[in-house]
Every structure is written in C-alpha cells, then in structure tokens.
CSV table of C-alpha atoms and ligand atoms in Angstrom, one decimal:
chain,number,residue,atom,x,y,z
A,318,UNK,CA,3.9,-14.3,-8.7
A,319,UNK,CA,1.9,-10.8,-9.4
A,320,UNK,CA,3.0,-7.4,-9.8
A,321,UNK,CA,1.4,-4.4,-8.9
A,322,UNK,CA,2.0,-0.7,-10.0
A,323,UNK,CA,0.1,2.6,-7.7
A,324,UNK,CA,0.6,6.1,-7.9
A,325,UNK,CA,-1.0,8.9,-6.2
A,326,UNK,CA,-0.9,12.7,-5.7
A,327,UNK,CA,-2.3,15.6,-2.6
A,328,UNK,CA,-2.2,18.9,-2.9
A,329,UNK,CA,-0.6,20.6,0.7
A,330,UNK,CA,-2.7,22.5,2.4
A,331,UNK,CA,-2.5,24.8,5.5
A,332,UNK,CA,-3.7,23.9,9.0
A,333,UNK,CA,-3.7,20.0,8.4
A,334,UNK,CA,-1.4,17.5,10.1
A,335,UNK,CA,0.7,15.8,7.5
A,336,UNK,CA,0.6,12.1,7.2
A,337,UNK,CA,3.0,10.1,5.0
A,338,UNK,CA,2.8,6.4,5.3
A,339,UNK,CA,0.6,6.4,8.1
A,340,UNK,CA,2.9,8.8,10.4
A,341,UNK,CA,2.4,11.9,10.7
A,342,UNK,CA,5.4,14.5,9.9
A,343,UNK,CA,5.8,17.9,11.6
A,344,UNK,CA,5.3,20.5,8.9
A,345,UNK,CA,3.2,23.5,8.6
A,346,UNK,CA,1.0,22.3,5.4
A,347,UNK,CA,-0.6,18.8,5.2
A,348,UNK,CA,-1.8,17.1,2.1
A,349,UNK,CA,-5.8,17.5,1.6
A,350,UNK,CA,-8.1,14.6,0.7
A,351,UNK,CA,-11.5,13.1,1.2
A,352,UNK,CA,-9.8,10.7,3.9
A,353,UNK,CA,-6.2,11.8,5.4
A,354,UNK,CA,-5.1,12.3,2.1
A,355,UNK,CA,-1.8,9.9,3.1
A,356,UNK,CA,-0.1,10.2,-0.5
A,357,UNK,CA,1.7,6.7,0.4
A,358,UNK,CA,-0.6,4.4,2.1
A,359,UNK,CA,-3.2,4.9,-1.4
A,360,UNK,CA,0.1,4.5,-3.4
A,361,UNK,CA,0.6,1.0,-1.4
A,362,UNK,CA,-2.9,0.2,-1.7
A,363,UNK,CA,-3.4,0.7,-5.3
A,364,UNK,CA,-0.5,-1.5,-5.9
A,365,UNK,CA,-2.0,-4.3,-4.0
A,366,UNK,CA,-5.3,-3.6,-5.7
A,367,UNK,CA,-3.6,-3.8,-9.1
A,368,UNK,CA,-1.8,-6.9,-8.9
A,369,UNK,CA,-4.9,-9.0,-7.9
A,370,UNK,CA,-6.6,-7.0,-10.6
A,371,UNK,CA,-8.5,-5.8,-7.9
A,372,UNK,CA,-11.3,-2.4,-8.3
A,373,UNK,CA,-9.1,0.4,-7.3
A,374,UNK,CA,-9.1,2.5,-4.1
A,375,UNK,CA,-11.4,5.3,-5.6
A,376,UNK,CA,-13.8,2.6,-7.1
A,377,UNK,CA,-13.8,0.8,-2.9
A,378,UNK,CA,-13.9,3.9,-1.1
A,379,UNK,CA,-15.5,6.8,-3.2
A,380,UNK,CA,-14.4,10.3,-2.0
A,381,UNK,CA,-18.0,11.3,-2.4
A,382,UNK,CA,-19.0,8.3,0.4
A,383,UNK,CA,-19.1,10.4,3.7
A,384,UNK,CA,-17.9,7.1,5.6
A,385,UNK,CA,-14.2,7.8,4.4
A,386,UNK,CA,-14.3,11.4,5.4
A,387,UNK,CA,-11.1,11.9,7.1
A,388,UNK,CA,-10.5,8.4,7.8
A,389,UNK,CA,-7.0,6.6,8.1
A,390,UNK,CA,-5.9,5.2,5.4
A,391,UNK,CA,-4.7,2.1,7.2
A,392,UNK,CA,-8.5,0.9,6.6
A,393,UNK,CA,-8.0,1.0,3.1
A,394,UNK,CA,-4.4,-0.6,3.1
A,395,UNK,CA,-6.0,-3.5,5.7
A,396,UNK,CA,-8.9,-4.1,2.6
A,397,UNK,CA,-6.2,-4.4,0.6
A,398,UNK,CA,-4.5,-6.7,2.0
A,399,UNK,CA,-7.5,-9.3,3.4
A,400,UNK,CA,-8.4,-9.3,-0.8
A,401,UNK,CA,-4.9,-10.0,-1.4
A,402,UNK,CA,-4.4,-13.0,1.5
A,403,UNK,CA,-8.2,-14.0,0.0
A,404,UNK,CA,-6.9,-14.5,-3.5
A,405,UNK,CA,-4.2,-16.6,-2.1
A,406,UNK,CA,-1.4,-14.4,-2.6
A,407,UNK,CA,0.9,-12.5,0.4
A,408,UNK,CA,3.7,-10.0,-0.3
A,409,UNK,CA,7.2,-10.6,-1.1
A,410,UNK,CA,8.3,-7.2,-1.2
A,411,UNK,CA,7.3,-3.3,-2.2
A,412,UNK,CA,9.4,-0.5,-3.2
A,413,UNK,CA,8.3,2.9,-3.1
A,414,UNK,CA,9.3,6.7,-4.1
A,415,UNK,CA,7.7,9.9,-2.7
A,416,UNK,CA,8.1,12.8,-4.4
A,417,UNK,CA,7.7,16.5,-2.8
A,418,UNK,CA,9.9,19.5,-2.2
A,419,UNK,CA,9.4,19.5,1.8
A,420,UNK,CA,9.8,18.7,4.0
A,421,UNK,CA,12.9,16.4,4.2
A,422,UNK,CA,12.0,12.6,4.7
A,423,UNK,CA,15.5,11.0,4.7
A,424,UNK,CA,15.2,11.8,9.1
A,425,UNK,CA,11.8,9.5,9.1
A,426,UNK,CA,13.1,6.8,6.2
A,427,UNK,CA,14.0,4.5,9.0
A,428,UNK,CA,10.4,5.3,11.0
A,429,UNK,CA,8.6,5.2,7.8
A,430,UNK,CA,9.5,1.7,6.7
A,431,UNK,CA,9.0,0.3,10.2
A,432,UNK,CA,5.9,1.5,10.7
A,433,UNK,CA,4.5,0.7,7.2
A,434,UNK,CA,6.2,-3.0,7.3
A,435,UNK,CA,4.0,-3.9,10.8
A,436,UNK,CA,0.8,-2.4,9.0
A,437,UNK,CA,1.8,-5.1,6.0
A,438,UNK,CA,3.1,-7.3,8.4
A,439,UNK,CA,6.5,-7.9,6.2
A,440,UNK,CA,10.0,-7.4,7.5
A,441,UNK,CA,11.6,-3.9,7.0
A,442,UNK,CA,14.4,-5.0,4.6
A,443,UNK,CA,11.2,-5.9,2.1
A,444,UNK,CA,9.5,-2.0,2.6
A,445,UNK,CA,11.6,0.0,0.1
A,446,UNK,CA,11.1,3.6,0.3
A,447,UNK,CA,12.9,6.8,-1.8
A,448,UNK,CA,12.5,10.8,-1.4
A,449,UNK,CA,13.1,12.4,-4.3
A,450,UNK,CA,12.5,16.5,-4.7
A,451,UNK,CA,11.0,17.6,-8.1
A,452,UNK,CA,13.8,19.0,-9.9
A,453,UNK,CA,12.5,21.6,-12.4
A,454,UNK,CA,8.7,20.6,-12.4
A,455,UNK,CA,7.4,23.3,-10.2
A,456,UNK,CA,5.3,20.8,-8.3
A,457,UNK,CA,6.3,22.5,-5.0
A,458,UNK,CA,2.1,22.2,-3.9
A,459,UNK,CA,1.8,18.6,-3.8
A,460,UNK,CA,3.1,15.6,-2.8
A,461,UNK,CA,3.5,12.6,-5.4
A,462,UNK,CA,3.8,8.5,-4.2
A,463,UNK,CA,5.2,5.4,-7.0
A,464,UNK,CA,5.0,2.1,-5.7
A,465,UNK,CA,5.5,-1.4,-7.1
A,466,UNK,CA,4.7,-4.3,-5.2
A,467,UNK,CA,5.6,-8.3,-6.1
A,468,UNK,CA,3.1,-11.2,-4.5
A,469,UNK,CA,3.8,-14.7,-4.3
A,470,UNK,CA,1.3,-17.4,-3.7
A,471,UNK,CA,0.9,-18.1,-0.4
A,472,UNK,CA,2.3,-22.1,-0.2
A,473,UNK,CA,-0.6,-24.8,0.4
A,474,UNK,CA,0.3,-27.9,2.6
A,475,UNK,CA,0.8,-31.0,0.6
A,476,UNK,CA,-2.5,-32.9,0.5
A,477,UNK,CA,-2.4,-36.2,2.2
A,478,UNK,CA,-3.2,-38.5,-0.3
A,479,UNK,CA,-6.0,-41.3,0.8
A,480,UNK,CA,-4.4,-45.0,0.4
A,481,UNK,CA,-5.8,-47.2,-2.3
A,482,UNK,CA,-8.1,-50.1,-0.8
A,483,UNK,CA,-6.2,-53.2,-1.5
A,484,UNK,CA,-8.3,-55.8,-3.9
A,485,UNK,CA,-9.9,-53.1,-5.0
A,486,UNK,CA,-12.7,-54.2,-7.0
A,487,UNK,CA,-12.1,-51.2,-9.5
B,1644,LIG,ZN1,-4.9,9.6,-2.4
C-alpha cells in the first residue's frame, strides 16, 4: 500500500463561479487560480501525485503554461489517476477536509462525495469529506483543502505456469 498527503489554498474573489470538488457552489465570490482554482480537486490530486512519488501538480501543469488557463481541474485529477493505475496501484480510499468560513458545505456533503467518487471511480462510502470554519485564524479570504489518500496494488492474475516436459533432458 501507499499513502499520499495534498493540501492546497485560493484566495475568493468576486465575480467568479465557485467550484469545490468539481461542482460548482452558489456564492457570490469564487476562488481565483490559473485553472478554476478548485481548492479540492488539486488537494485530491496532489495526494495521488505524492503517494506514487509522482512531480506535483504545479511541476505538471505550471500556472505560467497558458494551456491550463481556466481549465477544469478534472484534467489534472484524470492525469493523476492514469499515473497512478500506470504504476500499478488504484485507490482504496481518501479522506478529505475543507476549510473556509462560507459558504456552508454540510447542504452539498452528500453531492460533493458523489460526484468526486464517479470522477475517481470509487464507491462514496471510500470519498471522505469534512467542513471545518477557521476558528480564530482570520482566514475568512480563502479557501484551504487536506487530503490523504491510501493505494493498494492493483491484484495481478496468477501466472499460469508452463508444465515441465517429461524426460526432460535437463
Ligand atoms: Zn490549487
């Protein structure tokens, strides 16, 4: 098995849609980035990234490339993933926590993890996923993602095993 630790942080900004986890969430301020600045999805990707020992997600897809310029972030979660099932390896499970002050995302929990589970192609009971608010760390502006994320190898069907010529001369 392999573990893998990502973390990631936007600042909120006016006038953008707001996409956590690959959905977008009505609120008035959305998190800025060179891509759609989804706080989650890099989170999850690091992770992945990290437990194959993998370059990370700024080393893959550099903010100054103009090919990731406001690009979903599923494309970097589905790299991710193909260099994980490459290595041999598929997940067993992830748990996450967001941190930000708003909006609320206890209403889109259930959303969240369903969505995120198809784009990883696990069940939902293996997508873990906590909202906490920053209690006295005045980090109202931006938006903060921890995940961890456990592979196992991916099993390999037994290899037949070629039967010994009899009167072998060896
Ligand atoms: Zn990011």
């Amino acid at each position: 098995m392999k573990i893998g630790y990502g973390w990631d942080s936007h600042e909120f900004k006016s006038g953008i849609p707001l996409k956590i986890g690959g959905i977008e969430i009505p609120h008035p301020k959305g998190l800025g980035g060179h891509s759609d600045g989804d706080v989650l999805l890099h989170a999850i990707t690091d992770a992945l990234l990290g437990a194959i020992a993998a370059p990370d997600i700024g080393t893959l897809f550099s903010p100054s490339d103009a090919r990731w310029k406001g690009v979903d972030s599923a494309v970097f979660l589905a790299e991710a993933l193909r260099r994980v099932n490459a290595a041999g390896y598929r997940i067993a499970n992830l748990d996450s926590t967001l941190i930000l002050a708003a909006p609320k995302i206890g209403p889109h929990t259930a959303a969240l993890r369903e969505h995120i589970s198809g784009l990883m192609n696990v069940p939902p009971d293996c997508v873990g996923l906590k909202a906490k608010t920053p209690e006295g760390l005045r980090i109202d502006n931006a938006a903060i993602a921890h995940v961890v994320v456990l592979l196992e190898k991916i099993p390999q069907p037994p290899r037949l095993r070629k039967p010994k010529p009899k009167n072998s001369a060896r």
